[in-house]
N, CA, C and O atoms as CSV, one atom per row, in Angstrom:
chain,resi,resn,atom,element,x,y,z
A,1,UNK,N,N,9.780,-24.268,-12.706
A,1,UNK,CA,C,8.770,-23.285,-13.060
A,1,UNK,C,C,9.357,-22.349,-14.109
A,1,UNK,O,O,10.572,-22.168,-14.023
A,2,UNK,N,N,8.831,-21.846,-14.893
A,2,UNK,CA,C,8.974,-20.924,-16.104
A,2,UNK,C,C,9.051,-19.303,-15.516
A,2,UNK,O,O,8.398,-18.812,-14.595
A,3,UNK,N,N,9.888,-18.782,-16.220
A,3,UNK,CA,C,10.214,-17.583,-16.062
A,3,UNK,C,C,8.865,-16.807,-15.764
A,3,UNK,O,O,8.621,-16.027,-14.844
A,4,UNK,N,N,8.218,-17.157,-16.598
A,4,UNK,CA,C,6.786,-16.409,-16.635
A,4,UNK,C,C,5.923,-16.290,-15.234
A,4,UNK,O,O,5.428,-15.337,-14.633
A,5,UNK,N,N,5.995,-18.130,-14.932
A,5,UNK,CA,C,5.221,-18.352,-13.610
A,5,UNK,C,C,6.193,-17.660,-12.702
A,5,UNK,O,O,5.775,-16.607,-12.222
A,6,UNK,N,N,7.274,-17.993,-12.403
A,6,UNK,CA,C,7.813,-16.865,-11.028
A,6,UNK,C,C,7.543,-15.592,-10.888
A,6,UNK,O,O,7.656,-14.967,-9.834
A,7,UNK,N,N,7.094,-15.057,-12.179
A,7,UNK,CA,C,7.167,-13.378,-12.183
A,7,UNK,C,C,5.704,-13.240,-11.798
A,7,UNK,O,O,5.339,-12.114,-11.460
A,8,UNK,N,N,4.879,-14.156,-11.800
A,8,UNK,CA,C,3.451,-13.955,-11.929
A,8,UNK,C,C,3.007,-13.228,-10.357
A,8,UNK,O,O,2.360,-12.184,-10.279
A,9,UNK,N,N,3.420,-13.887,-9.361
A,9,UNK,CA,C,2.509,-13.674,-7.728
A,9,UNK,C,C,3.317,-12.265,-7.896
A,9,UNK,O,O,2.790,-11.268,-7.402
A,10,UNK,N,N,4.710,-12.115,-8.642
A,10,UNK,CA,C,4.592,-10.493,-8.103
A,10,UNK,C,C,4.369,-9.093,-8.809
A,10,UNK,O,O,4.601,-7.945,-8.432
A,11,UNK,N,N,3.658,-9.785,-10.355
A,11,UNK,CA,C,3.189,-8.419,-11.419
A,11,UNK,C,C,1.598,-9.037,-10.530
A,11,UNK,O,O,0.819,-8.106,-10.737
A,12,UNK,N,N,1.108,-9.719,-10.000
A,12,UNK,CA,C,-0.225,-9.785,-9.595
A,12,UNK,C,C,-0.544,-8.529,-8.201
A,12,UNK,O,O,-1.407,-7.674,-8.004
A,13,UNK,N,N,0.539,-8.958,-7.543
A,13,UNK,CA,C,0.579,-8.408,-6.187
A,13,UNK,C,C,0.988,-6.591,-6.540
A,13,UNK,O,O,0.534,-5.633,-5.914
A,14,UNK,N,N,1.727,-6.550,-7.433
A,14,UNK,CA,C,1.875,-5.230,-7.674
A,14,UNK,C,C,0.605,-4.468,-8.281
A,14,UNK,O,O,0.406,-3.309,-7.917
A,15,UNK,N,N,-0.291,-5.098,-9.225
A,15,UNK,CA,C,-1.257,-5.014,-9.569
A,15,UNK,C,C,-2.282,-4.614,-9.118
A,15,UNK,O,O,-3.086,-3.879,-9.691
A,16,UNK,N,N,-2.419,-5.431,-7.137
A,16,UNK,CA,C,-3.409,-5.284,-6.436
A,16,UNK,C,C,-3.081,-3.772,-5.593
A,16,UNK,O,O,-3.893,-2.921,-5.231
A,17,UNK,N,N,-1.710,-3.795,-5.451
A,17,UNK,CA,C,-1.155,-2.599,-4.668
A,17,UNK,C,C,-1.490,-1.227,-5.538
A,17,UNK,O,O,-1.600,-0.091,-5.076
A,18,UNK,N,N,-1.599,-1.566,-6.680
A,18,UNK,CA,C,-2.007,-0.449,-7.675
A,18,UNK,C,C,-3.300,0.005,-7.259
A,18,UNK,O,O,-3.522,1.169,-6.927
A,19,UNK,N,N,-4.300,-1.066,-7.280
A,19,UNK,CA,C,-5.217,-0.731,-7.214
A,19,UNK,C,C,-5.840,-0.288,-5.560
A,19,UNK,O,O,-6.939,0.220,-5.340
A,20,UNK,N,N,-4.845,-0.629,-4.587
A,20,UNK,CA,C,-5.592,0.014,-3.297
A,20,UNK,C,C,-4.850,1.199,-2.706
A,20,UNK,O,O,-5.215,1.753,-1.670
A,21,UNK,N,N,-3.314,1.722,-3.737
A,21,UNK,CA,C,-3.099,2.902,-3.841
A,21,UNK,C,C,-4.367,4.190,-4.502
A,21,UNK,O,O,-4.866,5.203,-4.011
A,22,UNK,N,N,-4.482,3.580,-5.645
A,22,UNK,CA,C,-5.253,4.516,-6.312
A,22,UNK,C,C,-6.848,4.517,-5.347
A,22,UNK,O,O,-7.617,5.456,-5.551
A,23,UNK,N,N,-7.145,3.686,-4.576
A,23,UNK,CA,C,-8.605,4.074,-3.894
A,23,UNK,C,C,-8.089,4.589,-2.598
A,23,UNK,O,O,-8.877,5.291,-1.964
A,24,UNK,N,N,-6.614,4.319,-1.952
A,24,UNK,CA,C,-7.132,5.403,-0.869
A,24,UNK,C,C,-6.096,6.990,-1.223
A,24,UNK,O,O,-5.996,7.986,-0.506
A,25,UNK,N,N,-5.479,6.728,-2.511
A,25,UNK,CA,C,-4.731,7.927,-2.720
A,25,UNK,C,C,-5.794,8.776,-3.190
A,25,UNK,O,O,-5.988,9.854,-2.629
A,26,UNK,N,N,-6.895,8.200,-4.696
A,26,UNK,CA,C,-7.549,9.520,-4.462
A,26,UNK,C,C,-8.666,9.561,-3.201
A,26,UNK,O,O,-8.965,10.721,-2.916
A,27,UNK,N,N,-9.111,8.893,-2.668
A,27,UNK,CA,C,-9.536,9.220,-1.421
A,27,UNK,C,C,-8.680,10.853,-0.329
A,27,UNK,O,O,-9.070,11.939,0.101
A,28,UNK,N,N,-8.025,10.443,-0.335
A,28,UNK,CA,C,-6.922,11.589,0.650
A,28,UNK,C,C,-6.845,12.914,-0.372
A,28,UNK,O,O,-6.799,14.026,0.153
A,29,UNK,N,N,-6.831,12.809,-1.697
A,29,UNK,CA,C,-6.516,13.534,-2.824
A,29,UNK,C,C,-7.839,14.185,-2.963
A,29,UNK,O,O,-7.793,15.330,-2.513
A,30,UNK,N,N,-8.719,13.938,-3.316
A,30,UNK,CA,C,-10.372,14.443,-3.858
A,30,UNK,C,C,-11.138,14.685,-2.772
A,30,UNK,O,O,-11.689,15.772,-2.595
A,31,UNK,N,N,-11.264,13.344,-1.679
A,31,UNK,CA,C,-12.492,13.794,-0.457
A,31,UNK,C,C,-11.944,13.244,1.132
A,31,UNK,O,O,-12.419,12.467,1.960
A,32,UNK,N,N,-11.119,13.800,1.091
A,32,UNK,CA,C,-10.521,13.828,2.512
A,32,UNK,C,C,-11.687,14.137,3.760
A,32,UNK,O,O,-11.631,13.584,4.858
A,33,UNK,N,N,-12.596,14.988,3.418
A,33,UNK,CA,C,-13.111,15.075,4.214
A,33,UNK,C,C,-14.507,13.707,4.736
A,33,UNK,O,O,-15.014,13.504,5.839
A,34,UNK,N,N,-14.744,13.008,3.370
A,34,UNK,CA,C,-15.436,11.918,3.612
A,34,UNK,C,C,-14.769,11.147,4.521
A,34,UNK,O,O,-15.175,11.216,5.681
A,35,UNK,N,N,-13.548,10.200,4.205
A,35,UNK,CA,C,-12.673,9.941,4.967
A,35,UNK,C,C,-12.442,10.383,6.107
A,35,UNK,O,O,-13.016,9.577,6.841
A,36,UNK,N,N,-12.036,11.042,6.651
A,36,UNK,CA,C,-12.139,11.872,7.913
A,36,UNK,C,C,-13.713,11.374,9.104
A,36,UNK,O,O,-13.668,11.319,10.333
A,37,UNK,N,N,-14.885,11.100,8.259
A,37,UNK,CA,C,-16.067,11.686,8.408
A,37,UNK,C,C,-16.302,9.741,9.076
A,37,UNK,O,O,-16.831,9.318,10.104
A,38,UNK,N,N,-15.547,8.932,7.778
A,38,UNK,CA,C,-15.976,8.023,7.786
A,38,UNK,C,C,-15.718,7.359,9.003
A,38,UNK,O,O,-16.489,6.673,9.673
A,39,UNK,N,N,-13.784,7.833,9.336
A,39,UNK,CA,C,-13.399,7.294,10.517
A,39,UNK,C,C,-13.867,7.241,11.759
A,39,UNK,O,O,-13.333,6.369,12.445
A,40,UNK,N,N,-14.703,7.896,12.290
A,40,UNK,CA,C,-15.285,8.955,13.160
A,40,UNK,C,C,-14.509,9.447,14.146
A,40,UNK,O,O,-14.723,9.465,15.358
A,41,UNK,N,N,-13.369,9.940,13.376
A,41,UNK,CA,C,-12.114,10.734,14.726
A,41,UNK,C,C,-12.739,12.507,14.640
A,41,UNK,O,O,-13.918,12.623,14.307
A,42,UNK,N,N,-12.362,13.121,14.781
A,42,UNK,CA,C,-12.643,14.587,14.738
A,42,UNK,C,C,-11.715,15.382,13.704
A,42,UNK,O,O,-10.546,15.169,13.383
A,43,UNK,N,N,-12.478,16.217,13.350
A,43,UNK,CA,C,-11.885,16.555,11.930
A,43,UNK,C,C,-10.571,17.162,12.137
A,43,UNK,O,O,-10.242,17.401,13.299
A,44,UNK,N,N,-9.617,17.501,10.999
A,44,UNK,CA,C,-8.612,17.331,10.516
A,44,UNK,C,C,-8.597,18.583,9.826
A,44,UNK,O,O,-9.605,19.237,9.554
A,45,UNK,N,N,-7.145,18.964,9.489
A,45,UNK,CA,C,-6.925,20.749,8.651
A,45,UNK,C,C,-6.797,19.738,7.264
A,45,UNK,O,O,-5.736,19.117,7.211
A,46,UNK,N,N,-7.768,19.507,6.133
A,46,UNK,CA,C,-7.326,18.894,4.921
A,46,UNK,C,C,-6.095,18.659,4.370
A,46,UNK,O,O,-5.616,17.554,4.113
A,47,UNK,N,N,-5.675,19.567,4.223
A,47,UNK,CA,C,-4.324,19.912,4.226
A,47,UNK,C,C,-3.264,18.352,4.400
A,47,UNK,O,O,-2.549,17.906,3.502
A,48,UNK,N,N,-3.374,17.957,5.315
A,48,UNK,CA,C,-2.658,17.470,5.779
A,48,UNK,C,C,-2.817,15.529,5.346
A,48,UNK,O,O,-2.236,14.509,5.718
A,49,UNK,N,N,-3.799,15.813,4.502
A,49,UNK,CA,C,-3.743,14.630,3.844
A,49,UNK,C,C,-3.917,13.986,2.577
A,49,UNK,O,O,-3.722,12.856,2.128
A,50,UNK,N,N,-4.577,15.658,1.924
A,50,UNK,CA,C,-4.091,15.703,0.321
A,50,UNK,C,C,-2.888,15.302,0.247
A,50,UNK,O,O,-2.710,14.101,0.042
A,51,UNK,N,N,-2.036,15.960,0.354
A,51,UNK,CA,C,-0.617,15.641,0.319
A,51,UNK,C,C,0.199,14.303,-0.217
A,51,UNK,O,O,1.025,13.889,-1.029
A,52,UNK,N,N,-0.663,13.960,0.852
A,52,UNK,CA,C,-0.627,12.386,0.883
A,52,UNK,C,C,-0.780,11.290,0.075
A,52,UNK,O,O,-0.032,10.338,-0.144
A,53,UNK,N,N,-2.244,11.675,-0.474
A,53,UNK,CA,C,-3.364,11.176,-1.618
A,53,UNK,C,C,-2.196,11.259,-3.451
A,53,UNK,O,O,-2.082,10.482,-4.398
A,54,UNK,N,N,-1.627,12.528,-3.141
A,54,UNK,CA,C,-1.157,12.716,-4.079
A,54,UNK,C,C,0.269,11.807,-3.972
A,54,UNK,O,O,0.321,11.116,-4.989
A,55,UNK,N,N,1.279,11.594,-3.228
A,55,UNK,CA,C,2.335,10.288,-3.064
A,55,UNK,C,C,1.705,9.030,-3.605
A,55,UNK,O,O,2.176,8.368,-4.529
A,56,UNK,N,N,0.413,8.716,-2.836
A,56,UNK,CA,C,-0.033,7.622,-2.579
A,56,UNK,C,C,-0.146,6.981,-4.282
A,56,UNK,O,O,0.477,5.946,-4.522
A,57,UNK,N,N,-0.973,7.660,-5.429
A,57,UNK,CA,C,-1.279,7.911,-6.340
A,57,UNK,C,C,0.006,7.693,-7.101
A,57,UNK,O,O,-0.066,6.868,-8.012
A,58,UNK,N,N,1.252,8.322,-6.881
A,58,UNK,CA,C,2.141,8.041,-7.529
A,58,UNK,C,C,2.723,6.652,-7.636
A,58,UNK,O,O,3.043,6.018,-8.641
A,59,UNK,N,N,2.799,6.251,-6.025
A,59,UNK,CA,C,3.411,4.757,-5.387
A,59,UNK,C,C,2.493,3.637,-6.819
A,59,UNK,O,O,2.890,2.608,-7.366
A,60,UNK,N,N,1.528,4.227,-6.960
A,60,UNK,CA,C,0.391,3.392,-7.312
A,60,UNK,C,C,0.497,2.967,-8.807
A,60,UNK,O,O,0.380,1.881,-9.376
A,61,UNK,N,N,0.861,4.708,-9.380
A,61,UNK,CA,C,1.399,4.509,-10.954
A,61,UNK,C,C,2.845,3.670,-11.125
A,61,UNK,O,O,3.155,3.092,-12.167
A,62,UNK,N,N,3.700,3.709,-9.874
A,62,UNK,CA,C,4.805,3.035,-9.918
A,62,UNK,C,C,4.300,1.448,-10.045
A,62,UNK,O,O,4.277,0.901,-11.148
A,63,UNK,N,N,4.059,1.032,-9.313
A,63,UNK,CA,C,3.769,-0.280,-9.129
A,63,UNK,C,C,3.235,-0.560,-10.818
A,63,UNK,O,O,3.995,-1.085,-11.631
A,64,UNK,N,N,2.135,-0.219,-11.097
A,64,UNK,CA,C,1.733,-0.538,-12.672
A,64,UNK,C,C,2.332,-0.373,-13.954
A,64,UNK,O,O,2.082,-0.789,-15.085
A,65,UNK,N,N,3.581,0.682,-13.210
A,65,UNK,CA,C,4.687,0.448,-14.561
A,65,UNK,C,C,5.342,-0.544,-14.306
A,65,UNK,O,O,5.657,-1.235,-15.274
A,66,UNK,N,N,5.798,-0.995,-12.903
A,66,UNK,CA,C,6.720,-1.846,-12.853
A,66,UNK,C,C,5.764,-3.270,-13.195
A,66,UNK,O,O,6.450,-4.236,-13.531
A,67,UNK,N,N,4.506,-3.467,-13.155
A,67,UNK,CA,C,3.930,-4.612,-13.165
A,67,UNK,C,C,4.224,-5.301,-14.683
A,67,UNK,O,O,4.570,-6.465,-14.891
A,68,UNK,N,N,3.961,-4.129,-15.782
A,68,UNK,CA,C,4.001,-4.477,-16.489
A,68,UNK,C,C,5.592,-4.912,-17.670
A,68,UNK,O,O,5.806,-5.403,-18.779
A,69,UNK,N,N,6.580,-4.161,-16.163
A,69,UNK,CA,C,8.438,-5.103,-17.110
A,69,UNK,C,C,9.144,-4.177,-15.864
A,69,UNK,O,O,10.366,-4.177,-15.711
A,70,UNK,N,N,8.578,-6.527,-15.123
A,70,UNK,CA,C,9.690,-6.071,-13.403
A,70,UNK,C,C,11.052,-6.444,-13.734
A,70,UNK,O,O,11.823,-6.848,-12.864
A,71,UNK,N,N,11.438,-6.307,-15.150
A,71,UNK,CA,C,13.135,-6.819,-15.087
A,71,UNK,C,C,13.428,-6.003,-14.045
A,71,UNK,O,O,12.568,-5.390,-13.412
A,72,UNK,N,N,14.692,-5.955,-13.813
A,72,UNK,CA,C,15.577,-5.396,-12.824
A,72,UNK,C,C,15.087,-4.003,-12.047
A,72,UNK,O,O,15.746,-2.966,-11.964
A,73,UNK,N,N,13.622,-4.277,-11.443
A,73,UNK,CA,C,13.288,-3.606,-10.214
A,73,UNK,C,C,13.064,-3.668,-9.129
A,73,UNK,O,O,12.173,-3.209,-8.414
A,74,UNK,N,N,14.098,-4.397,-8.940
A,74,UNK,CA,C,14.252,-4.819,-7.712
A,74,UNK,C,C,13.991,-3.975,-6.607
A,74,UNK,O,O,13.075,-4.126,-5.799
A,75,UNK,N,N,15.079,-2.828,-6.613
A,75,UNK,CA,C,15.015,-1.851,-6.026
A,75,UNK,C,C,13.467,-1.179,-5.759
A,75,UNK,O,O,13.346,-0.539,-4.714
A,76,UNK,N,N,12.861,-1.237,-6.216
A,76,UNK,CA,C,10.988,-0.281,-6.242
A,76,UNK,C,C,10.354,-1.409,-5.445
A,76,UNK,O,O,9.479,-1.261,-4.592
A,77,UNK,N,N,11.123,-3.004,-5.981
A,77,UNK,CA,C,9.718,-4.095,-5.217
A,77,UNK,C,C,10.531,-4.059,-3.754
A,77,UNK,O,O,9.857,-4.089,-2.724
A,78,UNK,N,N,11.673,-4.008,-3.695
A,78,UNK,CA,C,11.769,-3.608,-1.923
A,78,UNK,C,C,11.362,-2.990,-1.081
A,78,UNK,O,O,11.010,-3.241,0.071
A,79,UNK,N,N,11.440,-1.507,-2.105
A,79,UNK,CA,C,11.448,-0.229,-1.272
A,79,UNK,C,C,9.429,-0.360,-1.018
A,79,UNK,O,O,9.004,0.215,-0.016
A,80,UNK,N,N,8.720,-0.853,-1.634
A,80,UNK,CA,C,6.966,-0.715,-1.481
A,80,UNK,C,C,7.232,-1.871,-0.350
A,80,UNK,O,O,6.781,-1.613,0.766
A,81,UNK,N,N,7.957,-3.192,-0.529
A,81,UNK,CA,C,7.629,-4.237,0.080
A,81,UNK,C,C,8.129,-3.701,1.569
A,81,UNK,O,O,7.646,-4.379,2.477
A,82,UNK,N,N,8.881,-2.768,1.948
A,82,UNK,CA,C,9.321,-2.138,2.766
A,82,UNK,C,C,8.266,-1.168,3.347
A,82,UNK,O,O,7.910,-1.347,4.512
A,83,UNK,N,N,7.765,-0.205,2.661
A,83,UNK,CA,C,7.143,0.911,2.840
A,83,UNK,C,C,5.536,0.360,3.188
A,83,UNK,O,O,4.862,1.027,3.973
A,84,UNK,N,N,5.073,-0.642,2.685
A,84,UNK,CA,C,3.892,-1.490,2.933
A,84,UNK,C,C,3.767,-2.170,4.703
A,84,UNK,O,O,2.715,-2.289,5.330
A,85,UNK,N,N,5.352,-2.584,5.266
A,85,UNK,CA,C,5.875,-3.498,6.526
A,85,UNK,C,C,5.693,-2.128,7.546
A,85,UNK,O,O,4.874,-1.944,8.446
A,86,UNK,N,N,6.508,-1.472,7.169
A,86,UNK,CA,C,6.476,-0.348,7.933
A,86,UNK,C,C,5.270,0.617,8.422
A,86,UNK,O,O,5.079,1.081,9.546
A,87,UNK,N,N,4.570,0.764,7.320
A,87,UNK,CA,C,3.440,1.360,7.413
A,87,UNK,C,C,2.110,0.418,8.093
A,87,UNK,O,O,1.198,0.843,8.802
A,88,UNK,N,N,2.276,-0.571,7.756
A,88,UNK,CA,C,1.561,-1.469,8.647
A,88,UNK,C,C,1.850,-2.235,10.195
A,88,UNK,O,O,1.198,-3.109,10.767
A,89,UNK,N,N,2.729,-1.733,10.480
A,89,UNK,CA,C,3.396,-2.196,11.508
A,89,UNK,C,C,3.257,-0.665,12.851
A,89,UNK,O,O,3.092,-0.749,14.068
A,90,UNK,N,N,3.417,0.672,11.915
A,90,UNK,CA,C,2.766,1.686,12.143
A,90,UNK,C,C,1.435,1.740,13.159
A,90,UNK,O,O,1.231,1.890,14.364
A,91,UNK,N,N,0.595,1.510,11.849
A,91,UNK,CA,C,-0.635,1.353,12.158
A,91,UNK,C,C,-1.123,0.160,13.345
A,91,UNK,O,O,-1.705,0.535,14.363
A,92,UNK,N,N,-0.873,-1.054,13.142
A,92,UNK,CA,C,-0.995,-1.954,14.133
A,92,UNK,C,C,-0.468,-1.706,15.433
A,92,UNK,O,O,-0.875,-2.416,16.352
A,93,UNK,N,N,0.645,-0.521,15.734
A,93,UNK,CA,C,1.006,-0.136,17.086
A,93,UNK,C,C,0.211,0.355,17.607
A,93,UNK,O,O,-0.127,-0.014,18.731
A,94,UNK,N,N,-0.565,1.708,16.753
A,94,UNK,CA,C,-1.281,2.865,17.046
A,94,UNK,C,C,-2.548,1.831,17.692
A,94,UNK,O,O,-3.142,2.080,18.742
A,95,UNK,N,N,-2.758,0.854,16.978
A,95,UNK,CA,C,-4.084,0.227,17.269
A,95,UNK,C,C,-3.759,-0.415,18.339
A,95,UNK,O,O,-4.630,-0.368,19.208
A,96,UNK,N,N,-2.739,-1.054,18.626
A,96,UNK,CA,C,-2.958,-1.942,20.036
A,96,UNK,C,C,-2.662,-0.981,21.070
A,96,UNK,O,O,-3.191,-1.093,22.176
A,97,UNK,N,N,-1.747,0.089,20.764
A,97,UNK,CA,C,-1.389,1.069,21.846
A,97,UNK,C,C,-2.858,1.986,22.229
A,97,UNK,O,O,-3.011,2.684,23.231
A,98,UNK,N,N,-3.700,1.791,21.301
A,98,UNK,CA,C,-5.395,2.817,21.299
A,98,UNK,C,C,-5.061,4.518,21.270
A,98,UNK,O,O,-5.614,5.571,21.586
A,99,UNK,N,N,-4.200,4.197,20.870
A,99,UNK,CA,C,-3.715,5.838,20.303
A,99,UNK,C,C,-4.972,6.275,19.030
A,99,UNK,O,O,-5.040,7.490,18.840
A,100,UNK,N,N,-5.437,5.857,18.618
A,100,UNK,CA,C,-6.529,5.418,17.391
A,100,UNK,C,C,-8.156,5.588,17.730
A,100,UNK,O,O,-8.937,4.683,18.022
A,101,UNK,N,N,-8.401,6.841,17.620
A,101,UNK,CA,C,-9.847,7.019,18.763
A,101,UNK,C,C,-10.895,6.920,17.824
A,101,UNK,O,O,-12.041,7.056,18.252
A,102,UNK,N,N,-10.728,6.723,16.711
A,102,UNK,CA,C,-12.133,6.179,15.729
A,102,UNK,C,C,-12.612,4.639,15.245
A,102,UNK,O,O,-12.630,3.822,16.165
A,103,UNK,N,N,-12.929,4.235,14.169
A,103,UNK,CA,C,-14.210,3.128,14.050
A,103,UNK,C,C,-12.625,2.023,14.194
A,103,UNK,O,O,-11.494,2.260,13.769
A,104,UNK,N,N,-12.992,1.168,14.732
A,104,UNK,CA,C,-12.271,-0.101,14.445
A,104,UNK,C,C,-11.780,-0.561,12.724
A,104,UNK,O,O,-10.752,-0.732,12.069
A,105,UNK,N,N,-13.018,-0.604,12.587
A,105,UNK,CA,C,-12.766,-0.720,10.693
A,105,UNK,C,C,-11.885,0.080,10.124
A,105,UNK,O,O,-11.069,-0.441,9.364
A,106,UNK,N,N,-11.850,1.212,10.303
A,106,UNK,CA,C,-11.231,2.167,9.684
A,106,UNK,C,C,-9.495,1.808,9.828
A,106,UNK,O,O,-8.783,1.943,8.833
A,107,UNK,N,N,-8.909,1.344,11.158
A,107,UNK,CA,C,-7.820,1.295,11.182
A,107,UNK,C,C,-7.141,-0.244,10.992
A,107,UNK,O,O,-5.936,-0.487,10.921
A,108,UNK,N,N,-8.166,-1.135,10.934
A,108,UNK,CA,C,-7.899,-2.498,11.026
A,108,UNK,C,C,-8.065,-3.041,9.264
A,108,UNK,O,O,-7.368,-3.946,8.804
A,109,UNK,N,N,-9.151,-2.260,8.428
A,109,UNK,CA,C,-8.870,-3.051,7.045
A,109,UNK,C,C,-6.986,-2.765,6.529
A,109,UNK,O,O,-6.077,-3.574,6.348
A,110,UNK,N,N,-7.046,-0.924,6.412
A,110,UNK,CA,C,-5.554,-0.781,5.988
A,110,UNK,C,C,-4.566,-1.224,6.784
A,110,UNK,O,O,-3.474,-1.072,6.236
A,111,UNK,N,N,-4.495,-1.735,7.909
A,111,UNK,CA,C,-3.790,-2.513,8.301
A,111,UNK,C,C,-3.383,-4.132,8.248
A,111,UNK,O,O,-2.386,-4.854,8.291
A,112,UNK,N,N,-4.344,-4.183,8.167
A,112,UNK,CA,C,-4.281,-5.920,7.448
A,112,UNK,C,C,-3.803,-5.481,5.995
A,112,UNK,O,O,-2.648,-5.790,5.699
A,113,UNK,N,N,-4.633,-4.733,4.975
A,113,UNK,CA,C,-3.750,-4.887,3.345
A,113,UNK,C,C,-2.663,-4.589,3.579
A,113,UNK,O,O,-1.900,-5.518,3.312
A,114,UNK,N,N,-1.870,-3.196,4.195
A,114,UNK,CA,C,-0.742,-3.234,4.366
A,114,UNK,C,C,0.539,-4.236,4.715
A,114,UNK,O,O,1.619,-4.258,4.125
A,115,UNK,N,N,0.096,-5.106,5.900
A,115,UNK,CA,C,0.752,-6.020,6.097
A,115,UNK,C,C,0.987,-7.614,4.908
A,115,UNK,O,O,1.921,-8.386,4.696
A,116,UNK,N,N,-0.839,-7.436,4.244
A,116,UNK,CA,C,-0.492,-8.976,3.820
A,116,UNK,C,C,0.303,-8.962,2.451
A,116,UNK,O,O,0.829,-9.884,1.827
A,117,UNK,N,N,0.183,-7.171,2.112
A,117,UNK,CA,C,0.285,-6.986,0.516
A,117,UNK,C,C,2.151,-6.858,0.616
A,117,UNK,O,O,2.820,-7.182,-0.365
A,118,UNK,N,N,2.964,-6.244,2.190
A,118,UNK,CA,C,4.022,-6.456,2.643
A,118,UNK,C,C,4.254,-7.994,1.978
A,118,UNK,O,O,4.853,-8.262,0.937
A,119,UNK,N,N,3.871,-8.520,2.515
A,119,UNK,CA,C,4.417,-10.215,2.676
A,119,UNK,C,C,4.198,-10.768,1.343
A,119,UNK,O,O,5.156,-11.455,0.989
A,120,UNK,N,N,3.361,-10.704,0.583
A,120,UNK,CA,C,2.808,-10.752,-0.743
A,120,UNK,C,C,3.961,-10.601,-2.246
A,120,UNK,O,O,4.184,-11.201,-3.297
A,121,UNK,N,N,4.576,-9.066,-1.289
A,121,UNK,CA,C,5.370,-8.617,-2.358
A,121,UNK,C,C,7.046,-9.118,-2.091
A,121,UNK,O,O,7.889,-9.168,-2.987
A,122,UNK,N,N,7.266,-9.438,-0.751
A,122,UNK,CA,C,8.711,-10.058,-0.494
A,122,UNK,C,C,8.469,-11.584,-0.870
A,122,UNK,O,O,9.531,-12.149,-1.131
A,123,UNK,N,N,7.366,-12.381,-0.962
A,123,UNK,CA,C,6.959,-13.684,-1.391
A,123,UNK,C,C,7.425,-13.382,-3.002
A,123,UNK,O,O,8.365,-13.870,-3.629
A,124,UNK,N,N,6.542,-12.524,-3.370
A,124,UNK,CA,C,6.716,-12.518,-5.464
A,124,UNK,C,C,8.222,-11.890,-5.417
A,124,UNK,O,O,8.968,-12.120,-6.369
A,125,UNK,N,N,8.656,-11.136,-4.371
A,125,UNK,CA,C,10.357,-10.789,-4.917
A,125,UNK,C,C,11.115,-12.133,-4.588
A,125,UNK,O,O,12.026,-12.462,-5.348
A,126,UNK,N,N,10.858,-12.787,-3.704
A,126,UNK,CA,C,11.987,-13.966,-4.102
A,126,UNK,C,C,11.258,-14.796,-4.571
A,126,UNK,O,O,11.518,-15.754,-3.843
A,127,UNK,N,N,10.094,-15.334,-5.669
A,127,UNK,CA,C,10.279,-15.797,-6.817
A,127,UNK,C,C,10.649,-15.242,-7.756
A,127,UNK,O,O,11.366,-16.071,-8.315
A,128,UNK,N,N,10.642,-13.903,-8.631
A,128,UNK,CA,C,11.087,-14.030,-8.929
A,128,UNK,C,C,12.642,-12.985,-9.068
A,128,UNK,O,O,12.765,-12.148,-9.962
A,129,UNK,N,N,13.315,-13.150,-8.404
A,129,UNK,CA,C,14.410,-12.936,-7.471
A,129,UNK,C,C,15.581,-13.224,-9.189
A,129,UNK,O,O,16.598,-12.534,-9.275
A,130,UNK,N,N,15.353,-13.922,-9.983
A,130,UNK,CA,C,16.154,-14.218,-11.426
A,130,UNK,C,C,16.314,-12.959,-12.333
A,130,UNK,O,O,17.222,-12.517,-13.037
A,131,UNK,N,N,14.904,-12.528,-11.980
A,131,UNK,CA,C,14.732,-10.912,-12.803
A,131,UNK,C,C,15.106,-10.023,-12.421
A,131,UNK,O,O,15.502,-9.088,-13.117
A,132,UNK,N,N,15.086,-10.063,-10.834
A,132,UNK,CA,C,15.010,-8.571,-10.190
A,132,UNK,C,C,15.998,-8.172,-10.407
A,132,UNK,O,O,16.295,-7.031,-10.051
């Protein structure tokens, strides 16, 4: 396979991570309270998840710089491919433990992207594993 094709599943996958940073970062960032509203848990001090929105947003611009020249970033596609495992692994406790008192949906989509976009991105780091 060509340099090009190995790099491809993981400027794609970084790509997609871009894009579901930036919908739930500004989500947490702009209308936290929709969110909140949508989950149907009981509301929340805002506060406490702007914060958030605004990381999230960054993770997001990271990924799209790195999408576009993953030479030797290795280090960034770990640390998301990491931070994606963790955070979904998070969430999937909270949910089987029912620590999680709102809509099913709400805690089960970001938990599935989290996990598959995890696996997604340690798949495209060891192809292409030549660059990183």
């Amino acid at each position: 396979m060509s340099q090009d094709g190995d790099v491809k599943v993981l400027k794609v996958t970084l790509i997609i991570g871009a894009v579901i940073s930036f919908v739930y970062g500004f989500g947490f960032l702009f209308v936290p309270g929709l969110l909140v509203s949508l989950s149907g848990t009981n509301p929340v001090e805002f506060g406490w998840l702007r914060w958030s929105g605004g990381v999230i947003i960054a993770l997001g611009i990271g990924c799209l710089m790195v999408s576009s020249k993953p030479e030797k970033q290795g280090i960034f596609v770990t640390s998301m491919a990491l931070a994606n495992l963790f955070a979904g692994l998070g969430m999937l406790y909270s949910w089987i433990m029912q620590e999680y008192s709102g809509a099913t949906w709400f805690i089960a989509l970001p938990t599935c992207l989290l996990l598959v976009l995890s696996g997604l991105l340690w798949w495209g780091r060891g192809q292409a594993k030549g660059i990183l």
